[in-house]
Short mmCIF file of C-alpha atoms and ligand atoms in Angstrom, two decimals:
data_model
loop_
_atom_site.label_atom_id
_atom_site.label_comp_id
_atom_site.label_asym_id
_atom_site.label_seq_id
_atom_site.Cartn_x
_atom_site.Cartn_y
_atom_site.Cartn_z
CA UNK G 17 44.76 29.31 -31.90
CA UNK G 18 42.98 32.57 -32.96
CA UNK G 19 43.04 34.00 -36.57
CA UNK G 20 43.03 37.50 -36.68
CA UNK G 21 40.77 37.53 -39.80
CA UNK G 22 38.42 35.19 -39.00
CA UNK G 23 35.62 35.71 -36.21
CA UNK G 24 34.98 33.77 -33.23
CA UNK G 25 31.31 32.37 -33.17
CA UNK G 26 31.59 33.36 -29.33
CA UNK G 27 32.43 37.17 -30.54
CA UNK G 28 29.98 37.37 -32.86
CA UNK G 29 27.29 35.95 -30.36
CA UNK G 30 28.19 38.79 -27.76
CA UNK G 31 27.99 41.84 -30.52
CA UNK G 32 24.59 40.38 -32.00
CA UNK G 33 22.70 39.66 -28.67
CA UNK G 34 24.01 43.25 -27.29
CA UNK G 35 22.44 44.29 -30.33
CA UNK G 36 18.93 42.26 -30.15
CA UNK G 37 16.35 44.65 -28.88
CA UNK G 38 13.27 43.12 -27.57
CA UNK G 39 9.98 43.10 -29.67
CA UNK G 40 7.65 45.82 -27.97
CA UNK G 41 4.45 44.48 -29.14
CA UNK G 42 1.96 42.52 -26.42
CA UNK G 43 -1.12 40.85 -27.48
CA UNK G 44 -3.70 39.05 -25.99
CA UNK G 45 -4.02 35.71 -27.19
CA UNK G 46 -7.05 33.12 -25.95
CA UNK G 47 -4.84 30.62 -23.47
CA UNK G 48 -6.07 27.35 -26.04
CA UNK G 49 -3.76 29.55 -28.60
CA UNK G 50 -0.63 30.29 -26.76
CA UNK G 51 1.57 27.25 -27.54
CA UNK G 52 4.90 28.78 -28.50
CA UNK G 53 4.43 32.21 -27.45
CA UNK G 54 6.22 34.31 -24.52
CA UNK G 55 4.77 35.47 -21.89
CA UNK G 56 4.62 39.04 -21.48
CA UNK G 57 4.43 39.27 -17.89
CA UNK G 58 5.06 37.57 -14.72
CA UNK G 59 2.29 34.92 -13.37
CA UNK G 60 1.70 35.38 -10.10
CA UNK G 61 -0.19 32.34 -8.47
CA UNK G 62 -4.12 33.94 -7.09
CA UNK G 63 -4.84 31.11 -4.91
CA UNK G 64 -3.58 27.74 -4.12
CA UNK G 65 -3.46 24.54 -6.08
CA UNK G 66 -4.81 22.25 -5.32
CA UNK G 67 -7.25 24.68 -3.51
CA UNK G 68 -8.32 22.45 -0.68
CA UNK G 69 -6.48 18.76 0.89
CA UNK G 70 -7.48 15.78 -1.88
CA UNK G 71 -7.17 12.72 -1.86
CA UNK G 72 -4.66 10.64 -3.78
CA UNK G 73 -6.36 7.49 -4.32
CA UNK G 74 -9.96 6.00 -3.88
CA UNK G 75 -10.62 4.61 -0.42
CA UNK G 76 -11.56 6.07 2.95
CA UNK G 77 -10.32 9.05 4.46
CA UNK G 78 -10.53 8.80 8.58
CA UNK G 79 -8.33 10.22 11.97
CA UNK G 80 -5.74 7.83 12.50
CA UNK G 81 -6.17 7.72 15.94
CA UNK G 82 -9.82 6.21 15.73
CA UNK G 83 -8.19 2.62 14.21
CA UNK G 84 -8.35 0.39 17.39
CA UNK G 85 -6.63 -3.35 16.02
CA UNK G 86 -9.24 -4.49 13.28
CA UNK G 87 -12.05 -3.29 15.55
CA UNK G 88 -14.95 -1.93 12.09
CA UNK G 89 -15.24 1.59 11.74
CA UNK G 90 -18.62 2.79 10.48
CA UNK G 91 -18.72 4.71 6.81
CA UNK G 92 -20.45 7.77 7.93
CA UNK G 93 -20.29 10.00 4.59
CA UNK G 94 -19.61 9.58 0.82
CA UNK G 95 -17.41 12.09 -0.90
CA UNK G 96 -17.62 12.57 -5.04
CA UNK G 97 -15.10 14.42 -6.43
CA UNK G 98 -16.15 17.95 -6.87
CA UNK G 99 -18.59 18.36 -3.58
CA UNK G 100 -17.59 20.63 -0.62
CA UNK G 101 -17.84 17.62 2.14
CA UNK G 102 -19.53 18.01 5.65
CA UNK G 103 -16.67 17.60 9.07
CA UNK G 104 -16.38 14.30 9.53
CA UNK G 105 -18.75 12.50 12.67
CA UNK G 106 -16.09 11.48 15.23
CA UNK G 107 -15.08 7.52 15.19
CA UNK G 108 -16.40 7.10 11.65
CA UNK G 109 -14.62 6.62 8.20
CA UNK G 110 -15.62 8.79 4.93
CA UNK G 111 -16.00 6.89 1.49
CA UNK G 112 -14.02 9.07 -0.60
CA UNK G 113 -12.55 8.95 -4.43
CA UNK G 114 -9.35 10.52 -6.08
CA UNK G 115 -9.48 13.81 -6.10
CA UNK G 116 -11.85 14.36 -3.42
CA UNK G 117 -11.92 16.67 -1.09
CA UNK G 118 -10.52 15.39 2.79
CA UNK G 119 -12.85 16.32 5.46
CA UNK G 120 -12.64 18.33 8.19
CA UNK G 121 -11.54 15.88 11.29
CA UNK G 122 -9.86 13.20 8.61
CA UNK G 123 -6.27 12.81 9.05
CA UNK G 124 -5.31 10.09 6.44
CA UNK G 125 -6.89 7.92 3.99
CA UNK G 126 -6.64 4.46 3.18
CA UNK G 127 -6.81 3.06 -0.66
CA UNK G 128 -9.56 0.76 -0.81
CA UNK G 129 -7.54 -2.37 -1.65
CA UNK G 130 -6.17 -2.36 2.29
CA UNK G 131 -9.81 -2.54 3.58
CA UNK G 132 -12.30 -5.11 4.10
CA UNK G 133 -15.59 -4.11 3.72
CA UNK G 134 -18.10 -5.62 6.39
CA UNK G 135 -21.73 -4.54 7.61
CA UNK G 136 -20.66 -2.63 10.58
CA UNK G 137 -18.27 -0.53 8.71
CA UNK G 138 -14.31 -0.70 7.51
CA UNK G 139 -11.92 -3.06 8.72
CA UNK G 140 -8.45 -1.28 7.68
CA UNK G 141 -5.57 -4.29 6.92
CA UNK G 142 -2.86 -1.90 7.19
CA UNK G 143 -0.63 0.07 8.98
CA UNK G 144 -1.44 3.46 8.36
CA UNK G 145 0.53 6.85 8.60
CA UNK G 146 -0.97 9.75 9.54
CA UNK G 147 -1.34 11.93 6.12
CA UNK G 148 -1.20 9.02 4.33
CA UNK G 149 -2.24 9.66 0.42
CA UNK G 150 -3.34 13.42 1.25
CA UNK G 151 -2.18 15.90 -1.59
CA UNK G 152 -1.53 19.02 0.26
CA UNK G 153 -3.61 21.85 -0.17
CA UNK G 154 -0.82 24.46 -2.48
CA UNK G 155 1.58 21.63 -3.06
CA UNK G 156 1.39 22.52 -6.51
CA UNK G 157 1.42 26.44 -6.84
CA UNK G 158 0.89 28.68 -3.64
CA UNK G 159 -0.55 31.39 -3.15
CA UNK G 160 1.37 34.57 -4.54
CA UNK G 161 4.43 32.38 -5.48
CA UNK G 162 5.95 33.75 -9.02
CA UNK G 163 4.65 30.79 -11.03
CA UNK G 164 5.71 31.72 -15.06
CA UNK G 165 8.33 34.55 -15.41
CA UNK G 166 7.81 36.83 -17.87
CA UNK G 167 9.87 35.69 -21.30
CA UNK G 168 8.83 31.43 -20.60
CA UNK G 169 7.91 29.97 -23.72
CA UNK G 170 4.73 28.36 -23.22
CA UNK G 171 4.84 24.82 -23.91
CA UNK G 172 2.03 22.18 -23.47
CA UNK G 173 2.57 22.32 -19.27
CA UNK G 174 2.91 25.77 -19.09
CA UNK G 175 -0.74 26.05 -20.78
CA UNK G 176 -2.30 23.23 -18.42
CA UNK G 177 -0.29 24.66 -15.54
CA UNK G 178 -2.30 28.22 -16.42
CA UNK G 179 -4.99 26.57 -16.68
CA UNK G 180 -4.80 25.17 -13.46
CA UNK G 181 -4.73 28.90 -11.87
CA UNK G 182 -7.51 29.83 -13.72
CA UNK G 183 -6.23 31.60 -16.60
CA UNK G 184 -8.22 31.67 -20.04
CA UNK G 185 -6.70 34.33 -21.49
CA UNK G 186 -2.39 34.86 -21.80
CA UNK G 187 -0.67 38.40 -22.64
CA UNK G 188 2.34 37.46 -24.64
CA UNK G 189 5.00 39.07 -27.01
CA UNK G 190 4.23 39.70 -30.63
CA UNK G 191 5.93 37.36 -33.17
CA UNK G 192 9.00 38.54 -34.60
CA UNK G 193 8.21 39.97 -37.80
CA UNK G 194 11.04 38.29 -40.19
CA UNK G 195 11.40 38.77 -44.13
CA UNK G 196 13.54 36.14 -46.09
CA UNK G 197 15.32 37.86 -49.23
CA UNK G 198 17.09 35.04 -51.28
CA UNK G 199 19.14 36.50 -53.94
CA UNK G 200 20.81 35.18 -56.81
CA UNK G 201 19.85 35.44 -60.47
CA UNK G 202 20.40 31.57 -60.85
CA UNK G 203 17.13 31.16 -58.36
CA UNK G 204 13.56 29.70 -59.41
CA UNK G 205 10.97 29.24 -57.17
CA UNK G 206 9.39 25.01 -56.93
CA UNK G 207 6.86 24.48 -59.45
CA UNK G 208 8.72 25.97 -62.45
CA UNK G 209 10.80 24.29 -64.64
CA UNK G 210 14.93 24.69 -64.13
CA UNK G 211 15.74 26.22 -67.76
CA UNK G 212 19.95 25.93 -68.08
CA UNK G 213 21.88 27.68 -65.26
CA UNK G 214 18.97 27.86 -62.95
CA UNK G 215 18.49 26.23 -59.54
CA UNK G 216 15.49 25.91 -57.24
CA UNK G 217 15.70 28.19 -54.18
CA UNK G 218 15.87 26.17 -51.03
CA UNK G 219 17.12 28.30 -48.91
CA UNK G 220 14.05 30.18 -48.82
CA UNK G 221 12.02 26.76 -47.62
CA UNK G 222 14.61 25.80 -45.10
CA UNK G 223 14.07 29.28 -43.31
CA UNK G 224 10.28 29.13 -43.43
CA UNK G 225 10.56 25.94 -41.62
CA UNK G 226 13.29 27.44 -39.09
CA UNK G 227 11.34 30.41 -38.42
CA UNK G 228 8.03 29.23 -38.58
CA UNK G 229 9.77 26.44 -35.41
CA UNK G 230 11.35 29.36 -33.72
CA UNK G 231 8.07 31.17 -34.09
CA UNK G 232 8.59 33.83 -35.66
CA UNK G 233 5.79 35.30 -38.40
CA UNK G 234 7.72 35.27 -41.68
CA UNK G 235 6.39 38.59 -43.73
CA UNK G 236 7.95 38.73 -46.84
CA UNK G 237 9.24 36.32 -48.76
CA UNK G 238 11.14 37.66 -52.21
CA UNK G 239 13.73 36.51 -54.25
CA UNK G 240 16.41 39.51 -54.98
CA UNK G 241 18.34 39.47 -58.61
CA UNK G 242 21.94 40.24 -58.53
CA UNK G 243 21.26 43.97 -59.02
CA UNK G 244 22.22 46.69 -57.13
CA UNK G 245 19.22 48.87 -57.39
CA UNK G 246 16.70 46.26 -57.03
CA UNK G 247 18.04 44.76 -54.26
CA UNK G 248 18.48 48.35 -51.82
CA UNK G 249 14.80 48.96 -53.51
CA UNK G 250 13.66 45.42 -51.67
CA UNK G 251 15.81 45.43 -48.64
CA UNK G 252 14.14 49.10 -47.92
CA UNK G 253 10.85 48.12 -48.64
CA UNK G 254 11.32 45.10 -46.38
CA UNK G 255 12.56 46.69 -43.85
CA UNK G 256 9.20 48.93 -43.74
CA UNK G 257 7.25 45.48 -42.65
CA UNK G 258 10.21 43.41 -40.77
CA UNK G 259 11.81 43.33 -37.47
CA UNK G 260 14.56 41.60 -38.90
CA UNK G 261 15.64 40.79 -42.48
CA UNK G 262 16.93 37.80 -43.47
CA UNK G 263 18.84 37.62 -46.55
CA UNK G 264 20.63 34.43 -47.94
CA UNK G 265 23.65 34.88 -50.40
CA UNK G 266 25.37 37.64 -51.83
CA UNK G 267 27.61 38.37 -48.78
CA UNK G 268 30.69 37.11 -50.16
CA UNK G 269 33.16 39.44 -51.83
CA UNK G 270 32.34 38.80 -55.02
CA UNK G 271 31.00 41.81 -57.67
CA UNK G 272 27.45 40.14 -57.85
CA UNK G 273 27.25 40.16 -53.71
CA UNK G 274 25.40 43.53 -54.03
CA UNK G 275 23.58 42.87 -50.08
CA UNK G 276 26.74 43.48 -48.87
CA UNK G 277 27.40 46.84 -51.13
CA UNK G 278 24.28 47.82 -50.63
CA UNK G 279 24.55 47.55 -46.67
CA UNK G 280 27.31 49.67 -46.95
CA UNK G 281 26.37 51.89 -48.60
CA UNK G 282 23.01 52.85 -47.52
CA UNK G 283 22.69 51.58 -44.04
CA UNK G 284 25.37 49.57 -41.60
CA UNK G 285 27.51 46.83 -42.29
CA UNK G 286 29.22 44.16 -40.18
CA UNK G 287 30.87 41.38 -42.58
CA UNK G 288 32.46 38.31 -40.39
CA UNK G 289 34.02 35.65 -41.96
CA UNK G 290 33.02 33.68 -39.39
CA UNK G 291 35.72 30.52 -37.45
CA UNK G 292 32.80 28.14 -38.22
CA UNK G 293 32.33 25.78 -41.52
CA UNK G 294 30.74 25.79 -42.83
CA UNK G 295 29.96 29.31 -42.98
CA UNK G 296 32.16 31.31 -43.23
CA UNK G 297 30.54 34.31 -44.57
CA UNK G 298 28.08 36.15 -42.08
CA UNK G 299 26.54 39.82 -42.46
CA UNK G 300 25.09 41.81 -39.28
CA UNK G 301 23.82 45.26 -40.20
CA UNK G 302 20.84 47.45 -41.02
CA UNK G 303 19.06 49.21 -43.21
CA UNK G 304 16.07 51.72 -42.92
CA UNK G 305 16.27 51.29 -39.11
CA UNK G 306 15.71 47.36 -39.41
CA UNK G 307 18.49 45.09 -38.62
CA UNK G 308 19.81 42.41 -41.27
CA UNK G 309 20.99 39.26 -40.82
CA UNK G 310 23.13 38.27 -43.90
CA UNK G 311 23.46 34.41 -43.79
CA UNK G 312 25.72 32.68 -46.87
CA UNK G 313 24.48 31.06 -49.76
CA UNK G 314 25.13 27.38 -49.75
CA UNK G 315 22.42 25.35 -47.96
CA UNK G 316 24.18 23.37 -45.66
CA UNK G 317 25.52 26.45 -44.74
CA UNK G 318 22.18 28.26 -44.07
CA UNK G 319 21.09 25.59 -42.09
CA UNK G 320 24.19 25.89 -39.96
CA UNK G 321 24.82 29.39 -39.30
CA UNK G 322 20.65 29.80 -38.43
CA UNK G 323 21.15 27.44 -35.75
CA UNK G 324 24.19 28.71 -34.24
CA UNK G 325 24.35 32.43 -35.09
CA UNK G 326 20.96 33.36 -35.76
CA UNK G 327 18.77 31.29 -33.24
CA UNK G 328 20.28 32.96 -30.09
CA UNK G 329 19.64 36.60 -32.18
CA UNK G 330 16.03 35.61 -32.49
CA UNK G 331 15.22 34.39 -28.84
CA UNK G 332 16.64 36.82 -27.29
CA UNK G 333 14.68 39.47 -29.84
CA UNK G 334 11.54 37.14 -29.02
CA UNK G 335 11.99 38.64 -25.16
CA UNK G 336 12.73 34.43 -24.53
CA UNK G 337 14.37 33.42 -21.51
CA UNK G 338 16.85 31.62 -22.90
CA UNK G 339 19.78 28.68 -22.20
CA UNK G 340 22.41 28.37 -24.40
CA UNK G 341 22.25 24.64 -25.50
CA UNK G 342 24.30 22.23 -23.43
CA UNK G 343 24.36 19.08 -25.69
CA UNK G 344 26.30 15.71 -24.86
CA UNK G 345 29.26 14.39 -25.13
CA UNK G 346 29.40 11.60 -27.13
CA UNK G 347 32.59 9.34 -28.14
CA UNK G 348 33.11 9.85 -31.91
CA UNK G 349 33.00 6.36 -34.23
CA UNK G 350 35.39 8.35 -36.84
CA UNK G 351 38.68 10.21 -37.04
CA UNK G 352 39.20 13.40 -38.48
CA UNK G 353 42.24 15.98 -37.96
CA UNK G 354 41.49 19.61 -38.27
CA UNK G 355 44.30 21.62 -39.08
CA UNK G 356 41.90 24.70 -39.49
CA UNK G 357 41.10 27.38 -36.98
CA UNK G 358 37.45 27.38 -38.07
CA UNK G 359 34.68 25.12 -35.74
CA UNK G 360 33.51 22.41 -37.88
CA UNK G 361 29.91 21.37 -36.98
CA UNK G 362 29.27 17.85 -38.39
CA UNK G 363 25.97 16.94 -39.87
CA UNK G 364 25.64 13.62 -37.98
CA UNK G 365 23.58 10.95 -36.11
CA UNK G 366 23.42 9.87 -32.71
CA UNK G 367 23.25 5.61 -32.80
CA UNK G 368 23.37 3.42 -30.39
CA UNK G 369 26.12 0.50 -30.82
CA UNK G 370 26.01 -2.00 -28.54
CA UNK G 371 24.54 -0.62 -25.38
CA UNK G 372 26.36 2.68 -26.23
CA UNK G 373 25.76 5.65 -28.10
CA UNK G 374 28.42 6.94 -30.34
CA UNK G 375 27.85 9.99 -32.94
CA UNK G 376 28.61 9.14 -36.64
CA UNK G 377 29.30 11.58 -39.46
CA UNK G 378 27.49 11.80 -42.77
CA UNK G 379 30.52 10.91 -45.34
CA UNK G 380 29.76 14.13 -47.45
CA UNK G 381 29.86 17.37 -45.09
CA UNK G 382 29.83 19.97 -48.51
CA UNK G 383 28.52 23.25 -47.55
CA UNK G 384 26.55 22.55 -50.65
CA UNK G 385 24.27 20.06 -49.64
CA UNK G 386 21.01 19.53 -47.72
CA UNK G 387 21.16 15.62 -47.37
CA UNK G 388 23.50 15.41 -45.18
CA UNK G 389 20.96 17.67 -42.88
CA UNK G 390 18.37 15.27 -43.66
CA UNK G 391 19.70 12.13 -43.09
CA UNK G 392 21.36 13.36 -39.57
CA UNK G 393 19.79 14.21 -36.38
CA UNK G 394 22.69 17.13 -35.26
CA UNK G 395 25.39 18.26 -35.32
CA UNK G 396 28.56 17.12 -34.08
CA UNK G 397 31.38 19.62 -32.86
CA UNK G 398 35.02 18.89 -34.34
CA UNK G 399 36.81 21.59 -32.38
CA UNK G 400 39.72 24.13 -33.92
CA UNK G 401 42.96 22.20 -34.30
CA UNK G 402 41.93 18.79 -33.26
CA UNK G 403 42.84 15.12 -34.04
CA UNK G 404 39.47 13.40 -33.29
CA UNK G 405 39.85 9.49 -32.58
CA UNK G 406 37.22 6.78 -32.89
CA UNK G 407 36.04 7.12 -28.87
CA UNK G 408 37.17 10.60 -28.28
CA UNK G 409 34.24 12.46 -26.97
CA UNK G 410 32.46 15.14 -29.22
CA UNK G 411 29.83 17.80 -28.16
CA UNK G 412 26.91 16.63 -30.15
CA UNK G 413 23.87 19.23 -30.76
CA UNK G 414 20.42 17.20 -31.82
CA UNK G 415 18.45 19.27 -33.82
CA UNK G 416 15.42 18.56 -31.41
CA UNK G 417 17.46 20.97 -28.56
CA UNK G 418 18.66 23.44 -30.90
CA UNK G 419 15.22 23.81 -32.54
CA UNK G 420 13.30 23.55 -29.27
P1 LIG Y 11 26.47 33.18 -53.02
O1 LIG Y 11 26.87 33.44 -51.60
O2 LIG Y 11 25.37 34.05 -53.47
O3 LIG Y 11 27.64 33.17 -53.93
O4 LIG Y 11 25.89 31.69 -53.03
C1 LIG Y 11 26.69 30.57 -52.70
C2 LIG Y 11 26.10 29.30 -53.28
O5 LIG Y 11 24.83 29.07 -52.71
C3 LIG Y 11 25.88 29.33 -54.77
O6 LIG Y 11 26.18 28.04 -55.27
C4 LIG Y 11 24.40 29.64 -54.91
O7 LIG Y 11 23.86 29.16 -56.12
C5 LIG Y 11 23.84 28.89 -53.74
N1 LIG Y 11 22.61 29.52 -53.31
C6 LIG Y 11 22.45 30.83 -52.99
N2 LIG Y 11 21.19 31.08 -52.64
C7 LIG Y 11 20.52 29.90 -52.71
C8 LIG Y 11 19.18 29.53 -52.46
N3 LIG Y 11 18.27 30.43 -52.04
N4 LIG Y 11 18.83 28.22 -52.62
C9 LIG Y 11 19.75 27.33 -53.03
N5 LIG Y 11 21.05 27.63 -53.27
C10 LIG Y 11 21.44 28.90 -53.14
MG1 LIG Y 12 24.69 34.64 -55.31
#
């Protein structure tokens, strides 16, 4: 069951990712720096890898059809690693080492531990295919195959594996330029002391973390009082340096939720109350040219709506390929009945009991809190309208997939 006032999460996906344009900005990065960034273009493979046949193990490489019974073969040549060998001499056998390149007239070679070493040459004690522990020249990357498409993340393989083609130096996208507003009068920064009525802003330290994992360059960080002036003065000023603005609080419907009155009234303004909880209230809009991204005030609530509503927003802004996560299904070890049309995402832990996993809740799931994050390891999904039993299986989101 739909309500008509409150938004899908699906819906609001498809409006903010047909609204996500791409950064434009490519840089050049060195390749020993590109961990995290996305490529910028296509990487075509120049020439194969491995470049020549190796071999797979240390032994002997020889032609198959020179092993008569356990009649010695003489060692004609030693290989190293990293030296262009000569043909091999007909009826002979070529010491050769991991790595190493197979010679011209070898057809297989033999690991070393199936061969008895004797004055007139090798005895092999083995039956031997021909091939045998030959890495194929290409079997890695060939030659003009699409290796990396444009928009891969580059993760630790993706640098060795352009490495391995030869590549020292990586075009990729520029970070997305993000500012985090926090507003609320009751705010004070770590470091200060609280005086009566004030509270530290987390919110603003939750999303440096979350951007600086989805890698993203935050650019301005400022806390906005609950004043209408000062906060379109900041949002336009921030917009000047930011792809995207951030702002956290103030998009309720309260009078002191001046981001929303100032969205509306000097640049565009989308307010969902989104069918997820928490979370209910979620901004999309602009101002100066630069889209915002209104999430709500409470931290759990932050926390939430970043992963599920802003994350996608981001990649796809970042140029990144992306797949929408996929999770598991995990039976549930509680029971909970949701009479509400809103998506509950549980702050919870994936344990094993017994030899099976099960996902377990935090006991207090209050918009209000950041423990609950802490102590869990995901989130698990309590559908709309749904009597969850101990054993009923639950779509369960680690933060590890959402974040990576
Ligand atoms: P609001 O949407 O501005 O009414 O905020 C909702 C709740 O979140 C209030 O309890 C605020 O005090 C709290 N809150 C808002 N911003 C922050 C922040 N940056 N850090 C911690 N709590 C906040
Ligand atoms: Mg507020």
């Amino acid at each position: 069951m739909s309500s008509p006032n409150l938004t899908p999460l699906e819906d609001a996906l498809t409006r903010l990712l047909s609204e996500a344009p791409v950064v434009t900005g490519v840089e050049t990065v060195a390749l020993a720096d590109s961990l995290g960034r996305v490529l910028a273009e296509n990487h075509y493979v120049p020439a194969d890898v491995p470049p020549a046949d190796n071999s797979a193990v240390d032994g002997y490489a020889l032609r198959k059809q020179d092993l008569r019974g356990d009649r010695a073969i003489p060692v004609s040549a030693r290989i190293p690693a990293g030296e262009a060998p000569k043909a091999l001499a007909p009826g002979t056998a070529a010491r050769i080492f991991t790595g190493s390149e197979i010679p011209e007239g070898a057809d297989s070679v033999v690991m070393q531990e199936r061969v008895e070493v004797t004055d007139a040459g090798i005895i092999v004690q083995a039956e031997v295919t021909e091939g045998q522990n030959i890495r194929r020249q290409g079997q890695d990357l060939a030659r003009g195959d699409l290796a990396l498409a444009k928009g891969t993340q580059v993760r630790p393989h993706e640098m060795g594996l352009l490495a391995s083609m030869g590549v020292a130096r990586v075009a990729v996208l520029a970070r997305l330029k993000v500012a985090i507003l926090s507003t609320g009068d009751e705010l004070v920064d770590p470091g200060t002391p609280l005086a009566p009525g004030q509270i530290y802003n987390s919110n603003r330290f939750t999303l440096i973390g979350l951007l600086t994992q989805a890698g993203c360059e935050v650019a301005l960080c400022e806390t906005l009082r609950d004043k209408r002036e000062a906060t379109r003065e900041t949002l336009l000023r921030a917009a000047e340096s930011a792809d995207l603005i951030i702002t956290s609080g103030g998009v309720s419907v309260g009078e002191e939720d001046h981001v929303r009155a100032v969205l509306e009234e000097s640049g565009s303004l989308s307010l969902w109350r989104m069918a997820i909880k928490p979370g209910k209230p979620v901004a999309f809009g602009a101002i100066g040219g630069t889209p915002v991204l209104g999430l709500p005030g409470n931290p759990g609530s932050v926390l939430v709506t970043f992963l599920m509503v802003g994350l996608p927003y981001i990649r796809k802004r970042q140029g990144r390929n992306q797949k929408p996560p996929v999770g598991e299904r995990i039976p549930a070890d509680f029971s909970v009945t949701s009479t509400s049309v809103r998506r509950e995402f549980v702050r919870a832990r994936k344990e094993i009991r017994g030899s099976e996993p099960v996902v377990t809740p935090f006991p207090n799931q209050s918009s209000g809190i950041l423990s609950s994050a802490c102590w869990a390891d995901g989130l698990a999904v309590v559908p709309e309208n749904t009597t969850v039993s101990p054993g009923d299986l639950l779509t369960y989101y680690s933060f590890a997939e959402l974040l990576s």
